[in-house]
PDB file of C-alpha atoms and ligand atoms in Angstrom:
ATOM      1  CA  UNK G   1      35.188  46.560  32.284  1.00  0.00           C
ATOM      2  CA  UNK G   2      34.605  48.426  28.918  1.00  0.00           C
ATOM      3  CA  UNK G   3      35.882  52.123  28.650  1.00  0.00           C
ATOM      4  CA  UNK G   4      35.336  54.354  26.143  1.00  0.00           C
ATOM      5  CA  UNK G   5      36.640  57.962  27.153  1.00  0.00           C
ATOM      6  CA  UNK G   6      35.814  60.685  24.412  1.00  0.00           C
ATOM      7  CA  UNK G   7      35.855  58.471  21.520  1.00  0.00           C
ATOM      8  CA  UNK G   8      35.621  59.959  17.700  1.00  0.00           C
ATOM      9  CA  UNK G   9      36.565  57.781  14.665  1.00  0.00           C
ATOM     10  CA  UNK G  10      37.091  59.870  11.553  1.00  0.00           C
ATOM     11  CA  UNK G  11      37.280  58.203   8.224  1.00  0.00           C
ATOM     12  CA  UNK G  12      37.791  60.270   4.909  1.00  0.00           C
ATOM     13  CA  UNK G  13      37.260  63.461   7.170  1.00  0.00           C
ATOM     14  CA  UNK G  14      33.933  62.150   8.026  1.00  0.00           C
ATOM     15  CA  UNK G  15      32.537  61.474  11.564  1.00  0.00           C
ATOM     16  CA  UNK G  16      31.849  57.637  11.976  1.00  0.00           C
ATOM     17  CA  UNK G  17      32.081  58.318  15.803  1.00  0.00           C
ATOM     18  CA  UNK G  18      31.969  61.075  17.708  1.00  0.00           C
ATOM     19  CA  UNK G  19      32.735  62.146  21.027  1.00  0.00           C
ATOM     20  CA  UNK G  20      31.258  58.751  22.630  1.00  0.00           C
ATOM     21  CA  UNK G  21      31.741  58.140  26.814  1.00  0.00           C
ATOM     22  CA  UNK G  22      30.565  54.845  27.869  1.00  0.00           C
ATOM     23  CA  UNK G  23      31.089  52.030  29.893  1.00  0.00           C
ATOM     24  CA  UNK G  24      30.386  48.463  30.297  1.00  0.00           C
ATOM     25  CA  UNK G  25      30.696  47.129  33.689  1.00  0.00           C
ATOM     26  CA  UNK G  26      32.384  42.779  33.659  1.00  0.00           C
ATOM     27  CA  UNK G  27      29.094  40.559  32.750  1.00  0.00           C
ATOM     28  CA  UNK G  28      26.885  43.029  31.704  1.00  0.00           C
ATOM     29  CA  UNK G  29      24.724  42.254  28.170  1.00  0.00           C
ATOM     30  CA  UNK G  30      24.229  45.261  26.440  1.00  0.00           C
ATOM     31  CA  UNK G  31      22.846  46.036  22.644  1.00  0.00           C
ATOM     32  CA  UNK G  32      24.004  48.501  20.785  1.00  0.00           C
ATOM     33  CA  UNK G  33      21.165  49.735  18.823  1.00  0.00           C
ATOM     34  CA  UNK G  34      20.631  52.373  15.664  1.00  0.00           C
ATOM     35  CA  UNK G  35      19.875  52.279  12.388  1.00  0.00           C
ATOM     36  CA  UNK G  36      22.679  51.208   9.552  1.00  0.00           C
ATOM     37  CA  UNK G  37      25.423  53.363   9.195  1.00  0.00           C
ATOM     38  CA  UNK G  38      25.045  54.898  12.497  1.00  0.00           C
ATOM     39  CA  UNK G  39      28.459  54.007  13.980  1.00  0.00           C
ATOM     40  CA  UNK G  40      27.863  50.283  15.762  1.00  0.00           C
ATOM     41  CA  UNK G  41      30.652  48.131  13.989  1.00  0.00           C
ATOM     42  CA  UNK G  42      32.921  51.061  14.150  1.00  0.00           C
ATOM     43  CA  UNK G  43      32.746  50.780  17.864  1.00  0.00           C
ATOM     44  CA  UNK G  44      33.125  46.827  17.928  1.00  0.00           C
ATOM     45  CA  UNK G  45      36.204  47.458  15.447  1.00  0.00           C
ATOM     46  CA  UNK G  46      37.952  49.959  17.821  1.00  0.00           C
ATOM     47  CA  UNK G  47      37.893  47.177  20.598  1.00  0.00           C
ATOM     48  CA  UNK G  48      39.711  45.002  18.988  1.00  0.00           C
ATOM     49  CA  UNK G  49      41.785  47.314  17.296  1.00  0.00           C
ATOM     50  CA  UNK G  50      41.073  46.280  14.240  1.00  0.00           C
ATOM     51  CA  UNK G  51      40.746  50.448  13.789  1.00  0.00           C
ATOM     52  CA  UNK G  52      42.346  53.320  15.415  1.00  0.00           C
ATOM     53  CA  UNK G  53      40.274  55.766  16.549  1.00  0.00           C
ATOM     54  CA  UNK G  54      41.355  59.455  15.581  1.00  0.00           C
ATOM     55  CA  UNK G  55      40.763  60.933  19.183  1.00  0.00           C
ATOM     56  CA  UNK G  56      40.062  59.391  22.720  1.00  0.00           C
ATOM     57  CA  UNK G  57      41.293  56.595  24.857  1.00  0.00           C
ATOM     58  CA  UNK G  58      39.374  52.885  24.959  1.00  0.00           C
ATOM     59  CA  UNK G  59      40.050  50.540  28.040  1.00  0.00           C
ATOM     60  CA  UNK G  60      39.416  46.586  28.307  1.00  0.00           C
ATOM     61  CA  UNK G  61      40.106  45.788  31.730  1.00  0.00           C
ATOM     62  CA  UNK G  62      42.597  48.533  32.301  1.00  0.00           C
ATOM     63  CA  UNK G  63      44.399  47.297  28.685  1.00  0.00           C
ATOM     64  CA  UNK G  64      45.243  50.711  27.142  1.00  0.00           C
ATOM     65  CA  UNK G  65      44.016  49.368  23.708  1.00  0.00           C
ATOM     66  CA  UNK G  66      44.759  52.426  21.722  1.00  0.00           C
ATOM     67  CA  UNK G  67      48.304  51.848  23.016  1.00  0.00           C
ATOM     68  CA  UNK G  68      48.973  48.313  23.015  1.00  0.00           C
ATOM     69  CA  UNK G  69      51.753  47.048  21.562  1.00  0.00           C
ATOM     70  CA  UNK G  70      51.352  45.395  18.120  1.00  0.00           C
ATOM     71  CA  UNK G  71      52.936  41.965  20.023  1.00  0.00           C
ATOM     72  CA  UNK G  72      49.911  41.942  22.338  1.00  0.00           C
ATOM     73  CA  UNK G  73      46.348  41.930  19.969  1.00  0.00           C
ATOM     74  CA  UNK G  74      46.854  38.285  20.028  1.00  0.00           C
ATOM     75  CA  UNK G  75      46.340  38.463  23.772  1.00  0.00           C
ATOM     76  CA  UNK G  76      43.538  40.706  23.374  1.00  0.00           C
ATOM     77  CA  UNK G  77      41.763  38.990  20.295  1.00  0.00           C
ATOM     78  CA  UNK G  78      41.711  36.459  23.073  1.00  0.00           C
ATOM     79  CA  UNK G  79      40.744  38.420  25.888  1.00  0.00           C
ATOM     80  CA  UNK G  80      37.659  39.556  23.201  1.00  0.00           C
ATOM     81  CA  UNK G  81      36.378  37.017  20.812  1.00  0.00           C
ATOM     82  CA  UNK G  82      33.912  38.216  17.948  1.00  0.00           C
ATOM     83  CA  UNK G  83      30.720  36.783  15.910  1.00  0.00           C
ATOM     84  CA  UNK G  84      29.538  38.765  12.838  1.00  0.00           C
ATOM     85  CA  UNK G  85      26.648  38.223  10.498  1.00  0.00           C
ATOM     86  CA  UNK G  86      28.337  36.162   8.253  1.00  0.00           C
ATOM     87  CA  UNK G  87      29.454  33.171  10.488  1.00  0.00           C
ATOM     88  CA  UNK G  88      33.895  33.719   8.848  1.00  0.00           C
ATOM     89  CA  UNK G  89      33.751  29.991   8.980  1.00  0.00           C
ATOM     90  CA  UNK G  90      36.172  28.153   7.001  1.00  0.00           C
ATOM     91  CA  UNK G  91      34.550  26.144   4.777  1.00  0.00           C
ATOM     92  CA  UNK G  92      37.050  23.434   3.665  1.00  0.00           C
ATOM     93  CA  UNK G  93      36.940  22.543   7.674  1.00  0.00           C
ATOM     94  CA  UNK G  94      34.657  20.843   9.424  1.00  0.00           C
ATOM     95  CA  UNK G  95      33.308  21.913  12.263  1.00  0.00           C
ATOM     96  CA  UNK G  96      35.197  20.564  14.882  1.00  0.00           C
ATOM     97  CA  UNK G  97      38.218  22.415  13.223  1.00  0.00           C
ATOM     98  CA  UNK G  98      36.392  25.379  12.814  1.00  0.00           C
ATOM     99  CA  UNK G  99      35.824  25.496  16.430  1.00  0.00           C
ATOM    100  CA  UNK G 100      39.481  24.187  17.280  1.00  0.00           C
ATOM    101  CA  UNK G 101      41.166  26.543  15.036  1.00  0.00           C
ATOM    102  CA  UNK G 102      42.214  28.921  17.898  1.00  0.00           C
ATOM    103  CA  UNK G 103      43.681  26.313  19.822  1.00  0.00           C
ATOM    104  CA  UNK G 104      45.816  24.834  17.032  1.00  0.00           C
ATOM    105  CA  UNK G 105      46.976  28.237  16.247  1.00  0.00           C
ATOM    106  CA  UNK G 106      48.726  28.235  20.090  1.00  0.00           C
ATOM    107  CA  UNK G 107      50.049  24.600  19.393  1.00  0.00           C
ATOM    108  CA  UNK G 108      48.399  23.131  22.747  1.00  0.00           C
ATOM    109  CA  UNK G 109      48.620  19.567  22.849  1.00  0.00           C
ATOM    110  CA  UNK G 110      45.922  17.613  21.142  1.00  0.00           C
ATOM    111  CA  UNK G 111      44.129  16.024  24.156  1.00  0.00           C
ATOM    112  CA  UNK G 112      43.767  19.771  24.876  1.00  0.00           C
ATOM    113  CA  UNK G 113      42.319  20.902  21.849  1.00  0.00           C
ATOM    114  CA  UNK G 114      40.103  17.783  22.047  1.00  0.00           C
ATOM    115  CA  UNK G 115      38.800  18.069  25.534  1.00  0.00           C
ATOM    116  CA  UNK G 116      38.026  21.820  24.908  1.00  0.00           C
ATOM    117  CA  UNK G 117      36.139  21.037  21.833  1.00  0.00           C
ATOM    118  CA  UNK G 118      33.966  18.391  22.876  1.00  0.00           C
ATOM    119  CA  UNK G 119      32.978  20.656  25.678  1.00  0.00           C
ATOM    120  CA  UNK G 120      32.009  23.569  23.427  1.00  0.00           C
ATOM    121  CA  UNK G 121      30.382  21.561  21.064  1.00  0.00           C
ATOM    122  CA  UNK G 122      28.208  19.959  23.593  1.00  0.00           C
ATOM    123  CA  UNK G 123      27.484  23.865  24.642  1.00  0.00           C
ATOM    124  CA  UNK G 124      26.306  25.030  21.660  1.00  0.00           C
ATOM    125  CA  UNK G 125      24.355  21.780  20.976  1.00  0.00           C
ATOM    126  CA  UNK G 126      26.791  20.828  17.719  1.00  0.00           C
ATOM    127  CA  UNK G 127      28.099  17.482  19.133  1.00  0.00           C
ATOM    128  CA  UNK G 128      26.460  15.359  16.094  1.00  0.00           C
ATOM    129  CA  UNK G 129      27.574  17.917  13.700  1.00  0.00           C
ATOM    130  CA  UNK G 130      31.135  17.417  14.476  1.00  0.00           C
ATOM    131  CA  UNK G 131      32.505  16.586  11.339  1.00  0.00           C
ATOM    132  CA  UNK G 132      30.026  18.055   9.318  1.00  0.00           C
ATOM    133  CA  UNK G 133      31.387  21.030   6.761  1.00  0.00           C
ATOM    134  CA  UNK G 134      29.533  24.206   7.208  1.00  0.00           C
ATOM    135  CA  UNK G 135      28.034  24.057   3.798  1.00  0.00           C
ATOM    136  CA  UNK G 136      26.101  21.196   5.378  1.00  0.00           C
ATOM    137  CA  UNK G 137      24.788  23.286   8.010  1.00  0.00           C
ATOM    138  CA  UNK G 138      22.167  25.751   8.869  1.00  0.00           C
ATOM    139  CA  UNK G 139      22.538  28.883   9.517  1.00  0.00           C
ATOM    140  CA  UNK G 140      21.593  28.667  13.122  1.00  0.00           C
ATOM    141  CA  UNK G 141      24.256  26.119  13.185  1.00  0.00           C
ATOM    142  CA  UNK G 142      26.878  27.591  11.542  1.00  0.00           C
ATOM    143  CA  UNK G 143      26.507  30.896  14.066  1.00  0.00           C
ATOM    144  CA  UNK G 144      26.305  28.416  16.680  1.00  0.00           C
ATOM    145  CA  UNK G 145      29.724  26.940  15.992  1.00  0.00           C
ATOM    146  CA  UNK G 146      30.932  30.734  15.056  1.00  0.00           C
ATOM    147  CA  UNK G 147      30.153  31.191  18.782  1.00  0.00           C
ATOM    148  CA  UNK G 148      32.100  27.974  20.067  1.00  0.00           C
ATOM    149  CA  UNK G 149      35.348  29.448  17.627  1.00  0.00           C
ATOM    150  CA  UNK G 150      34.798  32.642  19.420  1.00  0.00           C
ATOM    151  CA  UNK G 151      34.774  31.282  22.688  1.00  0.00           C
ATOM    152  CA  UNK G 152      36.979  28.390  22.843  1.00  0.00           C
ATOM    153  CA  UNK G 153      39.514  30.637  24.478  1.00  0.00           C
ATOM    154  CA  UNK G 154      37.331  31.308  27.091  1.00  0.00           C
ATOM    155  CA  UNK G 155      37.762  35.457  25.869  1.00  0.00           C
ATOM    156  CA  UNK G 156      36.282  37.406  28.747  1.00  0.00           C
ATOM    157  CA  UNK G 157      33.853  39.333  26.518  1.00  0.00           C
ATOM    158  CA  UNK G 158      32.017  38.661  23.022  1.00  0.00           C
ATOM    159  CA  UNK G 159      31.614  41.049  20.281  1.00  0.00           C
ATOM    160  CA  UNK G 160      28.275  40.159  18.090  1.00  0.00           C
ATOM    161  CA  UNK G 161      27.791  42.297  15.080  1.00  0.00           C
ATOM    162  CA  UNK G 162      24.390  41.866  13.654  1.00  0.00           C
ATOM    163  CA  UNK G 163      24.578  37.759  14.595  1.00  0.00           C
ATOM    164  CA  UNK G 164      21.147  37.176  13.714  1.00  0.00           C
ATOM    165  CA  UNK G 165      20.736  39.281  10.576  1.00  0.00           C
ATOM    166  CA  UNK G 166      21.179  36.138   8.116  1.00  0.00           C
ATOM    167  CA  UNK G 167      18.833  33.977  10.374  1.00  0.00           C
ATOM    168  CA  UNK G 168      14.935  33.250  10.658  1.00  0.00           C
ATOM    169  CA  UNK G 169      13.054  34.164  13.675  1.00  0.00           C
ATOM    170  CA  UNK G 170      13.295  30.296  15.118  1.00  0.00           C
ATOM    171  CA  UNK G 171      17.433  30.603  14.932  1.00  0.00           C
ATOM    172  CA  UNK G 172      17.938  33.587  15.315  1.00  0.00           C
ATOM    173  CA  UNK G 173      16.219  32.918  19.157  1.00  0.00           C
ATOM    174  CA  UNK G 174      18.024  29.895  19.360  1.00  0.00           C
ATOM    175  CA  UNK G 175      21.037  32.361  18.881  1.00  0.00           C
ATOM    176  CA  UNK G 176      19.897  34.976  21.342  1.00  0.00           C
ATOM    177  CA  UNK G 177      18.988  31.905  24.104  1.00  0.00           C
ATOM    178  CA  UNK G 178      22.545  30.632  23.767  1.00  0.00           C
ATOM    179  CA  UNK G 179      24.046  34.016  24.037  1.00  0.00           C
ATOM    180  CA  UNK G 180      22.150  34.873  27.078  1.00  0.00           C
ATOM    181  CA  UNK G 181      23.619  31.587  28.619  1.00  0.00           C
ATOM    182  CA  UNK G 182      27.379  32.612  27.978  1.00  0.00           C
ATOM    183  CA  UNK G 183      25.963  35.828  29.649  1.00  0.00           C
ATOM    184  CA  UNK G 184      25.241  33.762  32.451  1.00  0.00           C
ATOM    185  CA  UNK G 185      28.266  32.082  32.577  1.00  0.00           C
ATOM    186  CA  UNK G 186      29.571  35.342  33.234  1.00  0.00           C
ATOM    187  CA  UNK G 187      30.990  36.814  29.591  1.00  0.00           C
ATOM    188  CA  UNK G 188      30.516  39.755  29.131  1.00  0.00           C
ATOM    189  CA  UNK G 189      28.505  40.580  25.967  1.00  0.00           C
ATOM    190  CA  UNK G 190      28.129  43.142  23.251  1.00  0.00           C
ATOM    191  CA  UNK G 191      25.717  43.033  20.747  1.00  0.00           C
ATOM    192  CA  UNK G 192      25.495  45.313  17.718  1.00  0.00           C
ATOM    193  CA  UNK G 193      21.911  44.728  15.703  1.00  0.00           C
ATOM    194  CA  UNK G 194      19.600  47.267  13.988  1.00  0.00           C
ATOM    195  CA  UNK G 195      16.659  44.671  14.263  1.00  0.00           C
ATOM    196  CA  UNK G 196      14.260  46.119  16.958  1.00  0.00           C
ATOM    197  CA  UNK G 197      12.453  42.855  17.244  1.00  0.00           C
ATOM    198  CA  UNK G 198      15.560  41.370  18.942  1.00  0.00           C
ATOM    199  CA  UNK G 199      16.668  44.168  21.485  1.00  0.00           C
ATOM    200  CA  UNK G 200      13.152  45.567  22.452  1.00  0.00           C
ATOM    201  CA  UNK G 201      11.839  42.609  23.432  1.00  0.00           C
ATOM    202  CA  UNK G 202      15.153  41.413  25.943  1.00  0.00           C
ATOM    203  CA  UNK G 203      15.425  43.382  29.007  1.00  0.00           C
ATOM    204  CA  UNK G 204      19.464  43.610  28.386  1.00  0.00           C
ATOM    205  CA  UNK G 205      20.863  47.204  28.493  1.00  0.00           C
ATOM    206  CA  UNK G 206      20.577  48.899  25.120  1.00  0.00           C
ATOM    207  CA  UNK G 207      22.787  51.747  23.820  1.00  0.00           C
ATOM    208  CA  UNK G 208      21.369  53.597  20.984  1.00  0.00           C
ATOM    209  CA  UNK G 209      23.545  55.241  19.050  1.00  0.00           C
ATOM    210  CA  UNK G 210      22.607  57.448  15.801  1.00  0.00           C
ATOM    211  CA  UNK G 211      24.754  59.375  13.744  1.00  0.00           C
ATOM    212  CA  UNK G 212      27.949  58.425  15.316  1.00  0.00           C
ATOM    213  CA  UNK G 213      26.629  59.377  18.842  1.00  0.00           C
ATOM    214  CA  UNK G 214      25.330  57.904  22.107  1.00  0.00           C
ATOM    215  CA  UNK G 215      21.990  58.567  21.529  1.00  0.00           C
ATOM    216  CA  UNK G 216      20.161  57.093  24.719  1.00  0.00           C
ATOM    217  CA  UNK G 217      21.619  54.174  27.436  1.00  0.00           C
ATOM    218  CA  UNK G 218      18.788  52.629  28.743  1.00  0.00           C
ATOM    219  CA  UNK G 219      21.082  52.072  31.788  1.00  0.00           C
ATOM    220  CA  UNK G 220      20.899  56.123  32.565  1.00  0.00           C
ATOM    221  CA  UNK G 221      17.349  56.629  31.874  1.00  0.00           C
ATOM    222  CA  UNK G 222      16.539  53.526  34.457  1.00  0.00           C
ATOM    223  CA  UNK G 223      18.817  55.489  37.300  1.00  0.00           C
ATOM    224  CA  UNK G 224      17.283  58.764  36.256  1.00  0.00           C
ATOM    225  CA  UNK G 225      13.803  57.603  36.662  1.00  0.00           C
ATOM    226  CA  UNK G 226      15.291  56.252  40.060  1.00  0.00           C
ATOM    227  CA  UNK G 227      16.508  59.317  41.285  1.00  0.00           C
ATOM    228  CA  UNK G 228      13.155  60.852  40.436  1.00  0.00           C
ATOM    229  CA  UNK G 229      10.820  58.762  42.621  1.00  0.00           C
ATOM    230  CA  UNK G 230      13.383  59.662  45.744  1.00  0.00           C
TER     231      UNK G 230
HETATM  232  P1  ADP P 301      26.730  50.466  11.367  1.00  0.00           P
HETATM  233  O1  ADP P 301      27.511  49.258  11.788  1.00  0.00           O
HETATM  234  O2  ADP P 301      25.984  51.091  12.502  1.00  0.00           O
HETATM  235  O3  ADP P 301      25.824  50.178  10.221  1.00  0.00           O
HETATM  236  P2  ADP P 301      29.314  51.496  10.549  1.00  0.00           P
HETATM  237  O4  ADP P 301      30.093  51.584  11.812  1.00  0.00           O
HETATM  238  O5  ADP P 301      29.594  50.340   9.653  1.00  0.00           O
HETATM  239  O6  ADP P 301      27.751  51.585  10.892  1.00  0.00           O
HETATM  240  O7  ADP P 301      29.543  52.807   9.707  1.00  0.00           O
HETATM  241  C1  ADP P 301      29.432  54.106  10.253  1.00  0.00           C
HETATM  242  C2  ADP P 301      29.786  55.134   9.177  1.00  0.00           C
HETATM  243  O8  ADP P 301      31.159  55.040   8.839  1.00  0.00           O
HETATM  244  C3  ADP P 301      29.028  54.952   7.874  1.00  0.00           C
HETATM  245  O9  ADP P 301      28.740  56.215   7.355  1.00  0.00           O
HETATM  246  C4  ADP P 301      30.013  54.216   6.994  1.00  0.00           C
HETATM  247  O10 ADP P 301      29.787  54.486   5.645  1.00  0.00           O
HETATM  248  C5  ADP P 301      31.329  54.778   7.471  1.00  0.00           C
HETATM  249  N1  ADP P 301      32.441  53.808   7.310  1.00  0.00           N
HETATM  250  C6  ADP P 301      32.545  52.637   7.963  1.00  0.00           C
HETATM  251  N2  ADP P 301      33.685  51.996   7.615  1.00  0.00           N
HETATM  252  C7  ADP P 301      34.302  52.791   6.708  1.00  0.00           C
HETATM  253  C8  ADP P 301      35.520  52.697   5.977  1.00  0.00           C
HETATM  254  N3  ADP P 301      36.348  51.647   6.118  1.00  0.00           N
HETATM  255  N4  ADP P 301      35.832  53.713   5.139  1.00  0.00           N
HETATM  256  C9  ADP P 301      35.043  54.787   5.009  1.00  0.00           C
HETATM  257  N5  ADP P 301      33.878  54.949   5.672  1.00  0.00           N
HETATM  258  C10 ADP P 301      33.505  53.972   6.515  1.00  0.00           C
HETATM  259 MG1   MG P 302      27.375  47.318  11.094  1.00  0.00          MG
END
């Protein structure tokens, strides 16, 4: 569960965010929508307090994050994992310690890291690419084994800010498909994009914002029209 309570995010006395109340129930997929500049990476940034927000309160599964302790984003990096336009792959690793990075960070053993690799490679349909560097890959590939990094923790939910804006059409569905999967799988996910093409055509929740505000939630407007045809 995602809460944001009365959210504004102020930077050089300039509204990036203001006044936004939502929330994201565990599982859901939702897109946040809106043209560039209109607020969606500010949002993803506040949940994993990579900013502070100048007003308001925002909740990940009852985690206070505007409170937590400096000791704790570790645990809730974790808890979120993120994927951004630009793949942040390290490019003197391959990708099978790309994708292991997290879990050499924590020191687990290295039958661990293995085990847990294999299986997320095979997930995101990388297994032959293993040892490849990303400079050898695609892009569909290399956002594919962003998305393994990003969820070899197992985080509960996944921030994706504009995945598919360095992709063609063909990999940027092969993105969407696999996100839809992890969806299944019961992550909860939250996708920033300003490409149309992508959200309208999904039926996942979309939150439009504009200028720094919830603009629609195609959530409300479905239990509007509900209430309507009582
Ligand atoms: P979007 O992701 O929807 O394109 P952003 O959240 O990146 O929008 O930006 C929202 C607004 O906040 C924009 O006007 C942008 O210029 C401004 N902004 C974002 N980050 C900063 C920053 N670090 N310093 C100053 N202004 C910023
Ligand atoms: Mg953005």
């Amino acid at each position: 569960m995602i809460e944001f309570k009365d959210v504004s995010k102020k930077y050089d006395g300039i509204f990036a965010l203001s006044n936004v109340n939502l929330g994201i129930d565990d599982s859901e997929f939702v897109f946040l929508t809106g043209p560039s500049g209109a607020g969606k990476s500010t949002l993803l940034k506040l949940l994993i307090r990579e900013e502070f927000p100048t007003h308001g309160e925002i909740y990940v599964d009852e985690w206070d994050i505007v409170h937590l302790p400096m000791e704790r984003l570790p645990h809730l990096r974790r808890k979120v994992g993120t994927i951004f336009q630009d793949f942040k792959l390290l490019p003197q690793k391959t990708v099978f310690e790309n994708v292991s990075f997290p879990m050499e960070i924590l020191g687990l053993s290295d039958q661990e890291i293995s085990r847990a690799t294999k299986e997320m490679l095979e997930l995101v349909r990388l297994s032959d690419k293993a040892y490849h560097f990303p400079y050898q890959l695609s892009g569909g590939e290399e956002q594919r084994a962003a998305i393994a990094r990003a969820m070899i923790m197992r985080p509960d939910v996944l921030l994706a800010d504009e995945p598919t804006g360095n992709l063609d059409p063909q990999s940027a569905w092969e993105v969407m498909q696999l996100l839809a999967k992890l969806n299944s799988l019961g992550t909860t996910i939250l996708m920033a994009t300003h490409n149309l093409d992508i959200s309208s055509n999904l039926p996942h929740r979309k939150l439009e914002i504009k200028e720094g505000r919830v603009f629609s939630d195609s959530k409300k407007n479905v239990s509007a029209k509900e209430k309507i045809h009582k």
